[in-house]
């Protein structure tokens, strides 16, 4: 039988209650990293212009100039690459976190381990509708997790706070204050 009767004294559980609902899955938003984008753009311009002017003054040969310009152009892609090295999956039971480009690290933080959740947004973040959610947990491998440049962070924060309470209640987790 698919839906066996529960044991006496236990509530009947709906199988749909165990389904995972994904709140957000993806990379941080580049628009939330404008400072990094600005710095790498300056580096790209300086390298390209320096290469050109050094070549014009006969300080370096054409190959050195081309290398400097190519490195400058490549520097424009570094912010996108740095943002793409992180990937988040926030669901109603856990936060999955992937980090790295060539060598990847995968972490899972179960929501019942979460002690506190914070949202940080500067004025520009609020205009761009991004923010950083910081998760403090009792998990040994991930005591602090910073989820940077998330879209609609206030909505995600509220969903996570509600689910942390629900999951802890569901698991019977009780916080004891020894002070």
Coordinates of C-alpha atoms in Angstrom, one line a residue:
X1 CA 0.0 0.0 0.0
X2 CA 1.2 3.5 -0.8
X3 CA -0.3 5.3 2.2
X4 CA -0.1 2.9 5.2
X5 CA -2.0 3.8 8.3
X6 CA 0.1 5.6 10.9
X7 CA 1.0 4.0 14.2
X8 CA -1.5 4.7 17.0
X9 CA -0.7 8.1 18.6
X10 CA 1.3 9.4 15.6
X11 CA -0.2 12.0 13.2
X12 CA -0.9 11.0 9.7
X13 CA 1.8 12.5 7.4
X14 CA 1.0 13.8 4.0
X15 CA 3.7 12.5 1.5
X16 CA 3.7 15.9 -0.2
X17 CA 5.0 17.5 3.0
X18 CA 8.4 15.9 2.3
X19 CA 8.9 17.4 -1.1
X20 CA 11.7 19.8 -1.6
X21 CA 10.7 23.3 -2.7
X22 CA 13.5 25.3 -4.3
X23 CA 13.5 29.0 -3.4
X24 CA 16.5 30.1 -5.3
X25 CA 19.1 28.2 -7.5
X26 CA 21.9 30.0 -9.3
X27 CA 24.9 32.1 -9.2
X28 CA 25.4 35.4 -7.4
X29 CA 24.4 38.4 -9.5
X30 CA 27.1 40.4 -11.1
X31 CA 25.2 43.6 -10.5
X32 CA 25.8 43.0 -6.8
X33 CA 29.5 43.1 -7.3
X34 CA 29.9 46.5 -8.9
X35 CA 32.9 47.4 -6.8
X36 CA 34.8 44.4 -8.2
X37 CA 33.6 45.1 -11.7
X38 CA 34.8 48.7 -11.5
X39 CA 38.3 47.8 -10.2
X40 CA 38.8 45.2 -12.9
X41 CA 37.6 47.6 -15.6
X42 CA 40.2 50.1 -14.3
X43 CA 42.9 47.4 -14.4
X44 CA 41.9 46.5 -18.0
X45 CA 42.0 50.1 -19.2
X46 CA 45.3 50.9 -17.5
X47 CA 47.0 47.8 -19.0
X48 CA 45.7 48.4 -22.5
X49 CA 46.5 52.1 -22.5
X50 CA 49.9 51.5 -20.9
X51 CA 50.7 48.9 -23.5
X52 CA 49.7 51.3 -26.3
X53 CA 51.7 54.3 -25.0
X54 CA 54.8 52.3 -24.2
X55 CA 54.7 51.0 -27.8
X56 CA 54.2 54.5 -29.2
X57 CA 57.3 55.7 -27.3
X58 CA 59.3 52.8 -28.5
X59 CA 59.9 51.5 -25.0
X60 CA 58.5 48.0 -25.9
X61 CA 58.0 46.1 -29.1
X62 CA 54.7 45.4 -30.8
X63 CA 54.4 42.0 -29.2
X64 CA 54.7 43.3 -25.6
X65 CA 52.0 45.9 -26.4
X66 CA 49.7 43.2 -27.8
X67 CA 50.2 41.1 -24.8
X68 CA 49.4 44.0 -22.4
X69 CA 46.3 44.8 -24.4
X70 CA 45.2 41.2 -24.5
X71 CA 45.7 40.9 -20.7
X72 CA 43.7 44.1 -20.3
X73 CA 40.8 42.7 -22.4
X74 CA 41.0 39.4 -20.5
X75 CA 40.8 41.4 -17.2
X76 CA 37.3 42.5 -18.2
X77 CA 36.1 38.9 -17.9
X78 CA 37.5 38.3 -14.5
X79 CA 34.5 39.6 -12.5
X80 CA 32.1 37.4 -14.3
X81 CA 34.4 34.4 -13.8
X82 CA 34.7 35.2 -10.1
X83 CA 31.0 35.4 -9.7
X84 CA 30.4 32.2 -11.5
X85 CA 32.6 30.2 -9.2
X86 CA 29.8 30.2 -6.6
X87 CA 26.5 28.5 -7.0
X88 CA 23.7 28.4 -4.4
X89 CA 20.6 26.3 -4.0
X90 CA 18.2 27.4 -1.3
X91 CA 15.3 25.1 -0.5
X92 CA 12.8 24.4 2.2
X93 CA 15.2 21.9 3.9
X94 CA 18.7 22.9 3.1
X95 CA 21.2 25.2 1.5
X96 CA 23.5 23.7 -1.0
X97 CA 26.7 25.7 -1.8
X98 CA 29.2 25.0 -4.6
X99 CA 32.4 26.9 -4.8
X100 CA 35.3 26.8 -7.2
X101 CA 36.2 26.9 -10.9
X102 CA 38.6 24.0 -11.6
X103 CA 38.5 22.4 -8.1
X104 CA 35.0 22.4 -6.7
X105 CA 33.9 22.2 -3.1
X106 CA 30.3 21.2 -2.3
X107 CA 28.7 21.9 1.1
X108 CA 25.2 21.3 2.4
X109 CA 23.8 23.1 5.4
X110 CA 20.6 21.6 6.8
X111 CA 18.2 24.3 7.9
X112 CA 17.7 22.7 11.4
X113 CA 21.4 23.6 12.1
X114 CA 20.8 27.3 11.5
X115 CA 21.0 29.6 14.5
X116 CA 20.7 33.0 13.0
X117 CA 20.2 34.6 9.6
X118 CA 21.2 38.2 8.7
X119 CA 20.7 40.4 5.6
X120 CA 23.2 43.1 4.6
X121 CA 22.4 45.6 2.0
X122 CA 24.1 49.0 1.3
X123 CA 22.1 51.7 -0.5
X124 CA 23.3 50.6 -4.0
X125 CA 22.4 47.0 -3.2
X126 CA 18.8 48.1 -2.4
X127 CA 18.6 50.0 -5.6
X128 CA 19.9 47.0 -7.6
X129 CA 17.6 44.6 -5.5
X130 CA 20.5 42.4 -4.4
X131 CA 22.0 41.6 -1.0
X132 CA 24.1 39.3 1.1
X133 CA 22.5 36.8 3.4
X134 CA 24.7 35.6 6.2
X135 CA 23.8 32.2 7.8
X136 CA 25.2 31.4 11.3
X137 CA 24.8 27.7 12.1
X138 CA 25.9 24.9 14.5
X139 CA 27.1 22.9 11.6
X140 CA 30.8 22.0 12.2
X141 CA 31.9 22.2 8.5
X142 CA 29.9 25.4 7.8
X143 CA 29.5 27.5 10.9
X144 CA 29.2 30.7 8.9
X145 CA 27.9 30.9 5.3
X146 CA 27.8 34.1 3.3
X147 CA 25.4 34.0 0.3
X148 CA 26.5 37.1 -1.7
X149 CA 24.7 39.2 -4.3
X150 CA 21.4 37.3 -4.1
X151 CA 18.4 38.7 -6.0
X152 CA 15.3 39.7 -3.9
X153 CA 17.2 39.0 -0.7
X154 CA 14.5 40.2 1.7
X155 CA 12.0 37.7 0.2
X156 CA 14.6 34.9 0.5
X157 CA 15.4 35.9 4.1
X158 CA 11.8 35.8 5.2
X159 CA 11.3 32.4 3.5
X160 CA 14.4 31.0 5.2
X161 CA 13.5 32.3 8.6
X162 CA 10.0 30.7 8.4
X163 CA 11.4 27.4 7.2
X164 CA 14.2 27.3 9.9
X165 CA 11.5 27.6 12.6
X166 CA 9.3 25.0 10.8
X167 CA 12.1 22.5 10.3
X168 CA 13.3 22.8 13.9
X169 CA 9.7 22.3 15.1
X170 CA 9.3 19.3 12.8
X171 CA 12.5 17.7 14.1
X172 CA 11.8 18.6 17.7
X173 CA 15.0 20.7 18.0
X174 CA 14.9 22.7 21.2
X175 CA 17.4 25.5 22.0
X176 CA 18.7 25.4 25.6
X177 CA 20.0 28.6 27.2
X178 CA 22.7 27.5 29.7
X179 CA 23.3 31.1 30.9

